[in-house]
Coordinates of C-alpha atoms in Angstrom, one line a residue:
Chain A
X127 CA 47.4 -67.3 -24.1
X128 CA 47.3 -70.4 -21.6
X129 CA 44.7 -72.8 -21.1
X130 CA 43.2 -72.2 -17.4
X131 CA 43.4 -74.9 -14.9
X132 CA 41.4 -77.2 -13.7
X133 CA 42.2 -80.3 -12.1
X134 CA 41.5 -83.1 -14.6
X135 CA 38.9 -85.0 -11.9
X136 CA 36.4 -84.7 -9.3
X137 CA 34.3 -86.9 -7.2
X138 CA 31.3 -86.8 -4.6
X139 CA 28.6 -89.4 -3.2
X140 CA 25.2 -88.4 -3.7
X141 CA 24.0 -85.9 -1.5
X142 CA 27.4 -84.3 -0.5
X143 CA 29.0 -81.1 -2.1
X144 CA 32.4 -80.6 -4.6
X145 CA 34.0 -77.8 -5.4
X146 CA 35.7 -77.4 -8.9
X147 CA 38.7 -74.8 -9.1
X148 CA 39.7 -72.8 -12.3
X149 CA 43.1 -71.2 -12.1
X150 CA 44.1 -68.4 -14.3
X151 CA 46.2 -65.1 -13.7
X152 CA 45.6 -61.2 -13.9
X153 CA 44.9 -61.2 -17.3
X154 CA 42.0 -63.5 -17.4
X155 CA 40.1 -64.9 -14.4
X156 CA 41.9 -62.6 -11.7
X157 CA 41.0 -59.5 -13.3
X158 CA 38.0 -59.8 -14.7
X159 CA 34.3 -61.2 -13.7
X160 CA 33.9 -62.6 -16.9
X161 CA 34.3 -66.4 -15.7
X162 CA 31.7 -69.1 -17.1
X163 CA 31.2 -72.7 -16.3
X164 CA 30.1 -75.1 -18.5
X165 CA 28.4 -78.7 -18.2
X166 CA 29.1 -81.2 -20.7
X167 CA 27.3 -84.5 -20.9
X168 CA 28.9 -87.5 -23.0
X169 CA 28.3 -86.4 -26.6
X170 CA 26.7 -83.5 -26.0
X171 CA 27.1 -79.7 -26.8
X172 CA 28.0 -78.1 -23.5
X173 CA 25.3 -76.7 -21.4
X174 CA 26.1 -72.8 -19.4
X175 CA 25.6 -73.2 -15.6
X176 CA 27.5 -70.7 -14.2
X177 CA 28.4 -67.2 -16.1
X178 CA 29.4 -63.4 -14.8
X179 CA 31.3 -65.4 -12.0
X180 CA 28.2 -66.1 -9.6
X181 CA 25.0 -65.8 -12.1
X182 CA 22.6 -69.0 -12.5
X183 CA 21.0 -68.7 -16.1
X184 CA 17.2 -69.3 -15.4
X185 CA 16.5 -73.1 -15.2
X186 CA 19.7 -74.5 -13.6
X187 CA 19.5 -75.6 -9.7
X188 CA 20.7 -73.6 -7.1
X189 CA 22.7 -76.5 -6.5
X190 CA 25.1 -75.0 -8.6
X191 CA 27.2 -71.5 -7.5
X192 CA 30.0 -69.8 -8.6
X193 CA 32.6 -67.8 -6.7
X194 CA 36.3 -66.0 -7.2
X195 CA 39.1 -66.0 -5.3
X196 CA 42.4 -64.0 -6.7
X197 CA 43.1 -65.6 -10.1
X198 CA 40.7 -68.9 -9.0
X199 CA 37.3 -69.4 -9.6
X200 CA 35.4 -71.9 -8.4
X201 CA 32.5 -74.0 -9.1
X202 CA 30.3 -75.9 -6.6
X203 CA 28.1 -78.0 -6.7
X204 CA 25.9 -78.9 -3.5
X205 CA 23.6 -81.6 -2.7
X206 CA 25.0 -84.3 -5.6
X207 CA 23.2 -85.8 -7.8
X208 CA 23.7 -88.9 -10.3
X209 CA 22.6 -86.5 -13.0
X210 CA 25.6 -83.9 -12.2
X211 CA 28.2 -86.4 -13.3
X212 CA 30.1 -84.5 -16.2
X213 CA 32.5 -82.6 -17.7
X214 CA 32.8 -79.2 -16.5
X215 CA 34.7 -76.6 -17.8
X216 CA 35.2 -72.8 -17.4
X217 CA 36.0 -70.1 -19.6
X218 CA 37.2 -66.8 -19.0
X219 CA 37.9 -63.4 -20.9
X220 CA 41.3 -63.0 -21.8
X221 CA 42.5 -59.1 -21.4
X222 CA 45.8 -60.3 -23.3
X223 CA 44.1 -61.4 -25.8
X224 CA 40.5 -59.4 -25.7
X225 CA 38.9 -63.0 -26.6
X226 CA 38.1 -66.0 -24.2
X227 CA 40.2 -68.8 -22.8
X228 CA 39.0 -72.2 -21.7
X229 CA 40.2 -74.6 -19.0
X230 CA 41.1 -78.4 -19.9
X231 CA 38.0 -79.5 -18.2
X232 CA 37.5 -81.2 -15.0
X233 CA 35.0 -84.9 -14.8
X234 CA 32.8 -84.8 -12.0
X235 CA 32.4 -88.3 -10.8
X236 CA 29.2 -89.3 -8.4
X237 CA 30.1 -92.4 -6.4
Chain B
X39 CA 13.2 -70.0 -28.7
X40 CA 17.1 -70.1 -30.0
X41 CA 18.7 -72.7 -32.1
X42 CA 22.0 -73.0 -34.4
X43 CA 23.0 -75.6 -36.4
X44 CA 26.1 -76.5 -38.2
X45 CA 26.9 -77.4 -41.9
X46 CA 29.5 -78.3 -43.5
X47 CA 31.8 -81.2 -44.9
X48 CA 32.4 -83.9 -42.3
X49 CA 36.0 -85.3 -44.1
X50 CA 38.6 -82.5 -45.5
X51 CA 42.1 -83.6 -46.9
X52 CA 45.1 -82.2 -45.4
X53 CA 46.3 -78.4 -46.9
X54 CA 42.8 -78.3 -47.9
X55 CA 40.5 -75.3 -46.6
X56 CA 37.7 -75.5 -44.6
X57 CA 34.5 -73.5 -44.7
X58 CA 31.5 -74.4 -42.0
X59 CA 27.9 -72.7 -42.2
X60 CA 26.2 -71.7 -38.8
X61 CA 22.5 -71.6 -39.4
X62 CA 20.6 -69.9 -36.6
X63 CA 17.1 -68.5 -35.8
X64 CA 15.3 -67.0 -33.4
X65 CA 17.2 -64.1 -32.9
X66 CA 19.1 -61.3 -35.6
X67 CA 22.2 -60.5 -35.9
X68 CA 21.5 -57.0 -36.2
X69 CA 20.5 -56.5 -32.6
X70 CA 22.7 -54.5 -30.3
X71 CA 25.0 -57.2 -28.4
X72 CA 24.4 -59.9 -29.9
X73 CA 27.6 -62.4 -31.3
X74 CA 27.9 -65.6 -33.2
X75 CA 31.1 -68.1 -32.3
X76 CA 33.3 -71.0 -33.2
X77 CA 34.5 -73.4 -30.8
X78 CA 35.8 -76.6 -31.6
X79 CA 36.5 -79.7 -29.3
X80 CA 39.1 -82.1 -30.8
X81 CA 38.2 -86.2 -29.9
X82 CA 38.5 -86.3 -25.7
X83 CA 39.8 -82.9 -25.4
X84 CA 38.8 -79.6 -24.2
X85 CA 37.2 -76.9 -25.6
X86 CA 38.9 -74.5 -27.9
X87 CA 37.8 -70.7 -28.8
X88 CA 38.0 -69.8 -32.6
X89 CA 36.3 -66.9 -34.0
X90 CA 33.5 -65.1 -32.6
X91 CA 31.6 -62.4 -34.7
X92 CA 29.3 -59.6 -33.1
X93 CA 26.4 -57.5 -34.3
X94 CA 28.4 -54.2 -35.0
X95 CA 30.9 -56.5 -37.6
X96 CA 33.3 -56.9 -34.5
X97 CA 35.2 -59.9 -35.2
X98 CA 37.8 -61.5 -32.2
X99 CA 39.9 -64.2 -33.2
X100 CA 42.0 -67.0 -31.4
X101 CA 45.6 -65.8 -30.9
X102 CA 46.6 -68.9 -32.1
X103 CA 45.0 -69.6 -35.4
X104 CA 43.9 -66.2 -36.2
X105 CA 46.2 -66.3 -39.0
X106 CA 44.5 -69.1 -40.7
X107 CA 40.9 -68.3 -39.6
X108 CA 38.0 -65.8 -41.2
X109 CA 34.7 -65.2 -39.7
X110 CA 32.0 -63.7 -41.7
X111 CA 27.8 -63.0 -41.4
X112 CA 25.4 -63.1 -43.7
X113 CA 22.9 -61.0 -42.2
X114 CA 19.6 -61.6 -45.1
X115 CA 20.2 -65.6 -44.4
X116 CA 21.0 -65.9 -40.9
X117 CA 24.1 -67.4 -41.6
X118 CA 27.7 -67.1 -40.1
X119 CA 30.8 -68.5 -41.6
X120 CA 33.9 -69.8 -40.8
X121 CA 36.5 -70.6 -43.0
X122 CA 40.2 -72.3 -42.2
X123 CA 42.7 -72.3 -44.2
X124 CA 45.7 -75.3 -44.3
X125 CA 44.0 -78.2 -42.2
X126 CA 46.0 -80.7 -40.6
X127 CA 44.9 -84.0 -38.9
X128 CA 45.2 -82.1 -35.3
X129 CA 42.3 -79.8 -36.6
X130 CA 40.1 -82.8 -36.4
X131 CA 37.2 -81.8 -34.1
X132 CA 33.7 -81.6 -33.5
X133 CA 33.1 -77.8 -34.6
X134 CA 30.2 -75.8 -32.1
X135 CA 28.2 -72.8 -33.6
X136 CA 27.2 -71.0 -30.3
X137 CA 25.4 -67.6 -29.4
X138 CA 26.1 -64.8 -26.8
X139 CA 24.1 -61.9 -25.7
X140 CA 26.7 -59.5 -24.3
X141 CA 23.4 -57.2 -22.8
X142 CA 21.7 -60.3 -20.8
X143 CA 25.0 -62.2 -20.3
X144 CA 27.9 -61.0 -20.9
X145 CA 31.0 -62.9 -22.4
X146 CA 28.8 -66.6 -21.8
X147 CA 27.8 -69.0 -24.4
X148 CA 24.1 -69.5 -23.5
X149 CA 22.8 -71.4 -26.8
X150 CA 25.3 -74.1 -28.0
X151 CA 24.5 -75.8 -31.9
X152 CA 24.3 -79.6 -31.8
X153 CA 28.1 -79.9 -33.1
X154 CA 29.4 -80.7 -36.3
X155 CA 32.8 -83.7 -36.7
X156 CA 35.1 -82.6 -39.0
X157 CA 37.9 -85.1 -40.0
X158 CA 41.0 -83.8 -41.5
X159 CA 42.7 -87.4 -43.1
X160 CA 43.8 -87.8 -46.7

């Protein structure tokens, strides 16, 4: 069971839009829509953002959407803001495994 | 409202086995779709699944260290356990306690505990 992929950095001025990919295979992200994305601030517990694929938990901006290609996923965030600089990771359900998998993370940088 | 928190020691020696307490309230254990997991996040690294334990005593381990992993609940004190057996130095980590709710959202983490550091160093 593989880590997913994520490139390991990402970068945006304010105001402008990113999109964060999460590469898996059949097993996990392509065959499922069981793909999360996570938001972790410097020493802080990750926050959910994205789970289900597409879903927004209640509270988190509409800034943020999620979307599946294949065995990618994808994470976007529109309209940057200085607060969105962060770790970002997703996580899928492994049918290999019948557990989850995480990526290696990807740090959104706002120029 | 939701909250966990983690216990446990912060420095184990090497061979030595580890045991860390999840605390939680707001919610039971006993309600239908309702899990308790590990995940761990050595120094600058990514996230790792461990163990994750659900209402109906389902238990799902990692592949990788299921052999050396045991996840239990204590229902009456709102309590899950996790225990590892042989740490090593590359077991050093800050260890999450975090919930999931497979009825409102399925296989996500939507309450994460503070975090516990565990050191493995003789």
């Amino acid at each position: 069971q593989s880590a997913l992929t994520q490139p390991p950095s990402a970068s945006g001025s304010p105001g402008q839009s990113v999109t964060i990919s999460c590469t898996g295979t059949s097993s996990d992200v392509g065959g499922y829509n069981y793909v999360s994305w996570y938001q972790q601030h410097p020493g802080k517990a990750p926050k959910l953002m994205i789970y289900e694929v597409t879903k927004r938990p209640s509270g988190v901006p509409d800034r943020f959407s999620g979307s599946k290609s294949g065995n990618t996923a994808s994470l976007t965030v529109s309209g940057l803001q200085a607060e969105d600089e962060a770790v970002y990771y997703c996580d899928s359900y492994s049918g290999s495994s019948n557990f989850g998998v995480f990526g290696g993370g990807t740090k959104l940088t706002v120029l | 409202q939701i909250t966990l928190k983690e216990s446990g020691p912060t420095l184990v020696k090497p061979t030595q086995t580890l045991t860390l307490t999840c605390t939680f309230s707001g919610f039971s254990l006993t309600t239908s779709g309702v899990g308790v997991g590990w995940i761990r996040q050595p120094p600058g690294k990514a996230l790792e699944w461990l163990a994750l334990i659900y209402w109906d005593d389902d238990k799902r381990y990692s592949p990788s260290l299921k052999s050396r992993l045991t996840i239990t609940k204590v229902t009456s004190k709102s309590q899950v356990l996790l225990t590892m057996t042989n740490m090593d130095p590359v077991d050093t980590a800050t260890y999450y306690c975090a919930h999931r709710d497979q009825l409102e959202r399925p296989l996500a983490v939507d309450i994460w505990g503070q975090g516990t550091l565990v050191t493995v160093s003789s």
